[in-house]
mmCIF file of N, CA and C in Angstrom:
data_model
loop_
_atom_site.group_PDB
_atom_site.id
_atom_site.type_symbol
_atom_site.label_atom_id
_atom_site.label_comp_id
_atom_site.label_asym_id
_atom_site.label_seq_id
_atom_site.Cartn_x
_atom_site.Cartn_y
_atom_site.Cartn_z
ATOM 1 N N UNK N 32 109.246 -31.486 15.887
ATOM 2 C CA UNK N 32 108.901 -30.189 16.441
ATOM 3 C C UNK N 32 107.539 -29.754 15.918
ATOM 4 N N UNK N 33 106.560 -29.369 16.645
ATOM 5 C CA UNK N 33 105.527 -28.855 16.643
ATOM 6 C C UNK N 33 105.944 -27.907 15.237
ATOM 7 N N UNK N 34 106.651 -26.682 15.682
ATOM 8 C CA UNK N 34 106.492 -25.703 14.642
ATOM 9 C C UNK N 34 106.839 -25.794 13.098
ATOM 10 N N UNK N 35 107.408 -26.832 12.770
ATOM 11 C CA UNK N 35 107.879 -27.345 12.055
ATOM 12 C C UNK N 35 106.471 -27.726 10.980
ATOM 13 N N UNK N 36 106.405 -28.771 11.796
ATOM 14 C CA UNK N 36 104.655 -29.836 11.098
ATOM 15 C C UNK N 36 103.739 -28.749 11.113
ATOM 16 N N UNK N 37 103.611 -27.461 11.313
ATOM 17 C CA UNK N 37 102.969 -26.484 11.336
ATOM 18 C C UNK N 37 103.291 -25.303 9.653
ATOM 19 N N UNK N 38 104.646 -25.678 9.602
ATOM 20 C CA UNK N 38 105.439 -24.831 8.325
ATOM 21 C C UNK N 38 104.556 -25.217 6.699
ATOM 22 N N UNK N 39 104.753 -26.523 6.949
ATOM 23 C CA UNK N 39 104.438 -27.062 5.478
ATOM 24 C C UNK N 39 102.767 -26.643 5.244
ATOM 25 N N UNK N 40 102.246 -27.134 5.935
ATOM 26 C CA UNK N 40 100.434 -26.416 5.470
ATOM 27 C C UNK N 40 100.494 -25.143 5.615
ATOM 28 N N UNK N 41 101.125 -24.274 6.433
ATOM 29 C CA UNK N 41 101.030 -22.939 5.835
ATOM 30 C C UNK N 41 101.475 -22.546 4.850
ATOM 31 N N UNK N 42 102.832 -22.937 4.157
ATOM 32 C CA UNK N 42 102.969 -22.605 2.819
ATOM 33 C C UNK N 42 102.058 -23.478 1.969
ATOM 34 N N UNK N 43 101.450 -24.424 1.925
ATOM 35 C CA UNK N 43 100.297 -24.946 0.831
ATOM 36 C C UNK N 43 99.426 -23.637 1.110
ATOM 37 N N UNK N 44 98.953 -23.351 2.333
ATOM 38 C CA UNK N 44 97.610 -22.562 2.120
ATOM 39 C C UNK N 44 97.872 -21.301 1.457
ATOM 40 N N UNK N 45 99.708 -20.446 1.958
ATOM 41 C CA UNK N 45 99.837 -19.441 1.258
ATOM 42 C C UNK N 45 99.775 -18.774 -0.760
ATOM 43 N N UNK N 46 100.325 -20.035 -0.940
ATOM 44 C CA UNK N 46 99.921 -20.044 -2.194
ATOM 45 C C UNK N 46 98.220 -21.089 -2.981
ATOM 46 N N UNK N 47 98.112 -21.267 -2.007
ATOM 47 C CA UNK N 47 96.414 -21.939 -2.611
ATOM 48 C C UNK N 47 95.153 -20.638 -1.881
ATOM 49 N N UNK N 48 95.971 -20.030 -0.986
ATOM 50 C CA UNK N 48 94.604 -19.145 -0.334
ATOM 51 C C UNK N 48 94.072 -17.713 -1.467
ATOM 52 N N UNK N 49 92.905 -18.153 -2.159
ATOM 53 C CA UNK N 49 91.561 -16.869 -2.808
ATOM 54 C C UNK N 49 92.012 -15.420 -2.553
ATOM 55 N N UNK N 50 91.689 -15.614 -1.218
ATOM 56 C CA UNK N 50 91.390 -14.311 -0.882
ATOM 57 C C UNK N 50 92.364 -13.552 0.082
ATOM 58 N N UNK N 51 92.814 -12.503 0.387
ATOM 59 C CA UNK N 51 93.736 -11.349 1.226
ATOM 60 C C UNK N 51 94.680 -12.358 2.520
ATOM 61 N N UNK N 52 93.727 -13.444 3.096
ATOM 62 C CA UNK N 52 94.152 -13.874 4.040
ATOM 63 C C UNK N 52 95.566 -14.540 3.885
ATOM 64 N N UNK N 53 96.174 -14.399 2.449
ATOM 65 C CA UNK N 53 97.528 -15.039 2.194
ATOM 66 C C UNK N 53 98.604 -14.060 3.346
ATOM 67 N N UNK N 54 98.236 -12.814 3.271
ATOM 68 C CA UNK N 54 99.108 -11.964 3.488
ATOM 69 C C UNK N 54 99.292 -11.840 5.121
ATOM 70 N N UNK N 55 98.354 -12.625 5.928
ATOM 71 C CA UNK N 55 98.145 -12.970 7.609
ATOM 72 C C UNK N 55 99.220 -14.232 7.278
ATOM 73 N N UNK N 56 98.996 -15.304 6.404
ATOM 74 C CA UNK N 56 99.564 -16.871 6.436
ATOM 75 C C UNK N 56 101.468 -16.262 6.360
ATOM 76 N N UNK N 57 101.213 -15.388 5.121
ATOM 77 C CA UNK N 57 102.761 -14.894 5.521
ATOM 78 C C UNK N 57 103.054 -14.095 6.139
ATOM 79 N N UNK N 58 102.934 -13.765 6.765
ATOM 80 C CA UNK N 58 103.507 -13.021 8.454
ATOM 81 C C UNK N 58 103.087 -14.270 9.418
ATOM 82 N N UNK N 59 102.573 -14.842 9.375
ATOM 83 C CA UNK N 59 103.099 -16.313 10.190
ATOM 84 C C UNK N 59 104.075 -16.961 9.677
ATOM 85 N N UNK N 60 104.396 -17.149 8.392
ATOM 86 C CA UNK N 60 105.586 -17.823 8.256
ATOM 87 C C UNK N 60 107.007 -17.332 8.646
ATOM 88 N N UNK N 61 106.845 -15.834 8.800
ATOM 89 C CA UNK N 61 107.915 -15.024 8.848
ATOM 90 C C UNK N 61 107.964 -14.852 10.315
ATOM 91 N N UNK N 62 107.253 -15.488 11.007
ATOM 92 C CA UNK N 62 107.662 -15.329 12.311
ATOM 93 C C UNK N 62 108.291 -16.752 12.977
ATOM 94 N N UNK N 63 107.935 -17.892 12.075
ATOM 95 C CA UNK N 63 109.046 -18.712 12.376
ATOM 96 C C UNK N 63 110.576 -18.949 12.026
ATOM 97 N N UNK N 64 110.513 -17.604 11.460
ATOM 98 C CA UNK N 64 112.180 -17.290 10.876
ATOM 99 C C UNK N 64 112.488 -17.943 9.974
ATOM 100 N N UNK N 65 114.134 -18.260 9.810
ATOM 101 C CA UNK N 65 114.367 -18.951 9.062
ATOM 102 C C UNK N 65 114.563 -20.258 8.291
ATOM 103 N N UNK N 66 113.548 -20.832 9.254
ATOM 104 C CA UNK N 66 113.517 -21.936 9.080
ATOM 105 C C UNK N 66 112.514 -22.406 7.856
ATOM 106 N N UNK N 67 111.476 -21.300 7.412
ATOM 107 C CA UNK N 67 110.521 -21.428 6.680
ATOM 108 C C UNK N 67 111.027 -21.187 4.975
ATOM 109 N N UNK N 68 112.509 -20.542 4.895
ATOM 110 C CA UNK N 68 113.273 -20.451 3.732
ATOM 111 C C UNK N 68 113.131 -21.984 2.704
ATOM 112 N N UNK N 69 113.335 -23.100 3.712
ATOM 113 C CA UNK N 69 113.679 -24.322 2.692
ATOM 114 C C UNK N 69 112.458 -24.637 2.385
ATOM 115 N N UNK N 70 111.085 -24.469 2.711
ATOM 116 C CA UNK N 70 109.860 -24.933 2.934
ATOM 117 C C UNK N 70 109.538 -24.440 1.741
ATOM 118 N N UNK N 71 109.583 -22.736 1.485
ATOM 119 C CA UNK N 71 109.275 -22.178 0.555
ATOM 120 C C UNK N 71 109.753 -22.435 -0.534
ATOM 121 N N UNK N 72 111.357 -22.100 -0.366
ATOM 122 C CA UNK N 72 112.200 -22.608 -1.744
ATOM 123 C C UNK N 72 111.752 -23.842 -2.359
ATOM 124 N N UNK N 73 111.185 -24.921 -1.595
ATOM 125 C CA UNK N 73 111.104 -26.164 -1.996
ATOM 126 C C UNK N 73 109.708 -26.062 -2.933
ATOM 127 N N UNK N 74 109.102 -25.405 -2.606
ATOM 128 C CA UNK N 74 107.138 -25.354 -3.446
ATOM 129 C C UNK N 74 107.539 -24.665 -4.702
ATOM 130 N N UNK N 75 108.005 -23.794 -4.536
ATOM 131 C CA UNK N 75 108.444 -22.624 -5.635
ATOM 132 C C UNK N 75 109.527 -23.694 -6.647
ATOM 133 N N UNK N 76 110.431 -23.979 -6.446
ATOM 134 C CA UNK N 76 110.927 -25.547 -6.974
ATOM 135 C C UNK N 76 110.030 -26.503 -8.378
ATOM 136 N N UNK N 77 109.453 -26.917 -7.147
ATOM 137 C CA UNK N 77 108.566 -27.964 -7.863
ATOM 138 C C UNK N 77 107.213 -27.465 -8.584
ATOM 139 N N UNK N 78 107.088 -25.790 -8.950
ATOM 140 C CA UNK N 78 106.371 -25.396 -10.166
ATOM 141 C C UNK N 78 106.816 -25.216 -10.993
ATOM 142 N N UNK N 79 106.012 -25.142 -12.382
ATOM 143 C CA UNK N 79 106.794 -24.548 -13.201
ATOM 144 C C UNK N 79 107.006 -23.089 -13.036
ATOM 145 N N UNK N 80 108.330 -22.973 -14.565
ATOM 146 C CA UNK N 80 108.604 -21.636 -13.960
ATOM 147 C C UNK N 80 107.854 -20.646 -13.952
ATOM 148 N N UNK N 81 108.522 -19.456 -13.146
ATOM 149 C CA UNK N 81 107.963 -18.369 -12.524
ATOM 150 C C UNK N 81 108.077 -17.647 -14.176
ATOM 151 N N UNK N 82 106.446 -16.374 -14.023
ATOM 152 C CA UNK N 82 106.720 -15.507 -15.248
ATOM 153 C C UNK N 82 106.814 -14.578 -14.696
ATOM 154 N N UNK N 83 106.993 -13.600 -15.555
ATOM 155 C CA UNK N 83 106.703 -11.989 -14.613
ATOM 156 C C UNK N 83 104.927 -11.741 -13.862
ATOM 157 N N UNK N 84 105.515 -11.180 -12.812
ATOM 158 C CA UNK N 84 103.912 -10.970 -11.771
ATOM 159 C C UNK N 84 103.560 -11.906 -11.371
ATOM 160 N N UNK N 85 104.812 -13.191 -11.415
ATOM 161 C CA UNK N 85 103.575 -14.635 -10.829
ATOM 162 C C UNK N 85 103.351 -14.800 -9.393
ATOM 163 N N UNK N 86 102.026 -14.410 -8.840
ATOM 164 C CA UNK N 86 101.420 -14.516 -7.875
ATOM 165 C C UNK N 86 102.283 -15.418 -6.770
ATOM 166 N N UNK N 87 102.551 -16.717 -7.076
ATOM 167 C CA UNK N 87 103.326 -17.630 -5.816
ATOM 168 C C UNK N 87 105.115 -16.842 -5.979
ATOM 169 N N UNK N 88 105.546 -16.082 -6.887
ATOM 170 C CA UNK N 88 106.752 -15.898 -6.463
ATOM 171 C C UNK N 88 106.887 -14.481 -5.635
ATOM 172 N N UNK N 89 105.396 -13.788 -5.581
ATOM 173 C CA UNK N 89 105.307 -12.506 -4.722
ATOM 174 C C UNK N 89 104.577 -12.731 -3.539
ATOM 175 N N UNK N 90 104.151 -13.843 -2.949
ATOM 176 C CA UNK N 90 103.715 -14.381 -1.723
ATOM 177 C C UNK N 90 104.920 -14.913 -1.564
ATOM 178 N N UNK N 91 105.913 -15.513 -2.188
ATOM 179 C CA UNK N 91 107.352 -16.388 -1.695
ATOM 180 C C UNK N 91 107.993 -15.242 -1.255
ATOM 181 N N UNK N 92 108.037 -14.070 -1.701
ATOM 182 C CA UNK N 92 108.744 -12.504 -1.719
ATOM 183 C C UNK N 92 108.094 -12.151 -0.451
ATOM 184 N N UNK N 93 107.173 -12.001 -0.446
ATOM 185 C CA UNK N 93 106.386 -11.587 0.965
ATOM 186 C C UNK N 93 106.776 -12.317 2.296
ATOM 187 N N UNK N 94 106.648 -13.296 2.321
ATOM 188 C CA UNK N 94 106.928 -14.317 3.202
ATOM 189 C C UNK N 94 108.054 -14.411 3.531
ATOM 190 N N UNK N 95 109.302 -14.076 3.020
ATOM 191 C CA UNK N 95 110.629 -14.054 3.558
ATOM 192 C C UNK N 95 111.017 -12.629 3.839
ATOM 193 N N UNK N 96 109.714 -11.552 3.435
ATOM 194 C CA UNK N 96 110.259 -10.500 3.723
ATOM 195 C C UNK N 96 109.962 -10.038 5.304
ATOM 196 N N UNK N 97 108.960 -11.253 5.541
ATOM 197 C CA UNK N 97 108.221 -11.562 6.895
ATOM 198 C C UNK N 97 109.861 -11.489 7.853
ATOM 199 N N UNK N 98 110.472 -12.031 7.421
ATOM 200 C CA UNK N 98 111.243 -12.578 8.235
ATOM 201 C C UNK N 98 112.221 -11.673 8.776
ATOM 202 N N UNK N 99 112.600 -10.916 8.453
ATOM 203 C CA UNK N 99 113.962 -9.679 8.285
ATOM 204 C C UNK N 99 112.416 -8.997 9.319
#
């Protein structure tokens, strides 16, 4: 599926993107519903752990809040 092969580089770019434009990448992810849950869970996964305020677990927060 197209939208699919489309999921995974947007979550790389959401947590690798500088500047504001994270917050456009997640409201695209959140518009492919729920399908973008395992994509995310899976990056967030394979860092180490999260501290308080860590930047990729409040774009992971954002991005599923896309979704609702």
């Amino acid at each position: 599926m197209q939208a699919d092969a489309a999921v995974r580089p947007l979550v790389t770019h959401l947590y690798g993107e500088e500047t504001k434009v994270w917050t456009d990448i997640a409201r695209s992810l959140g518009a492919f519903g729920p399908r973008v849950l395992g994509p995310i869970t899976a990056f967030l996964r394979d860092r180490p752990p999260p501290r308080p305020g860590d930047e990729a677990v409040l774009r992971a927060a954002r991005a599923m809040a896309e979704i609702a």
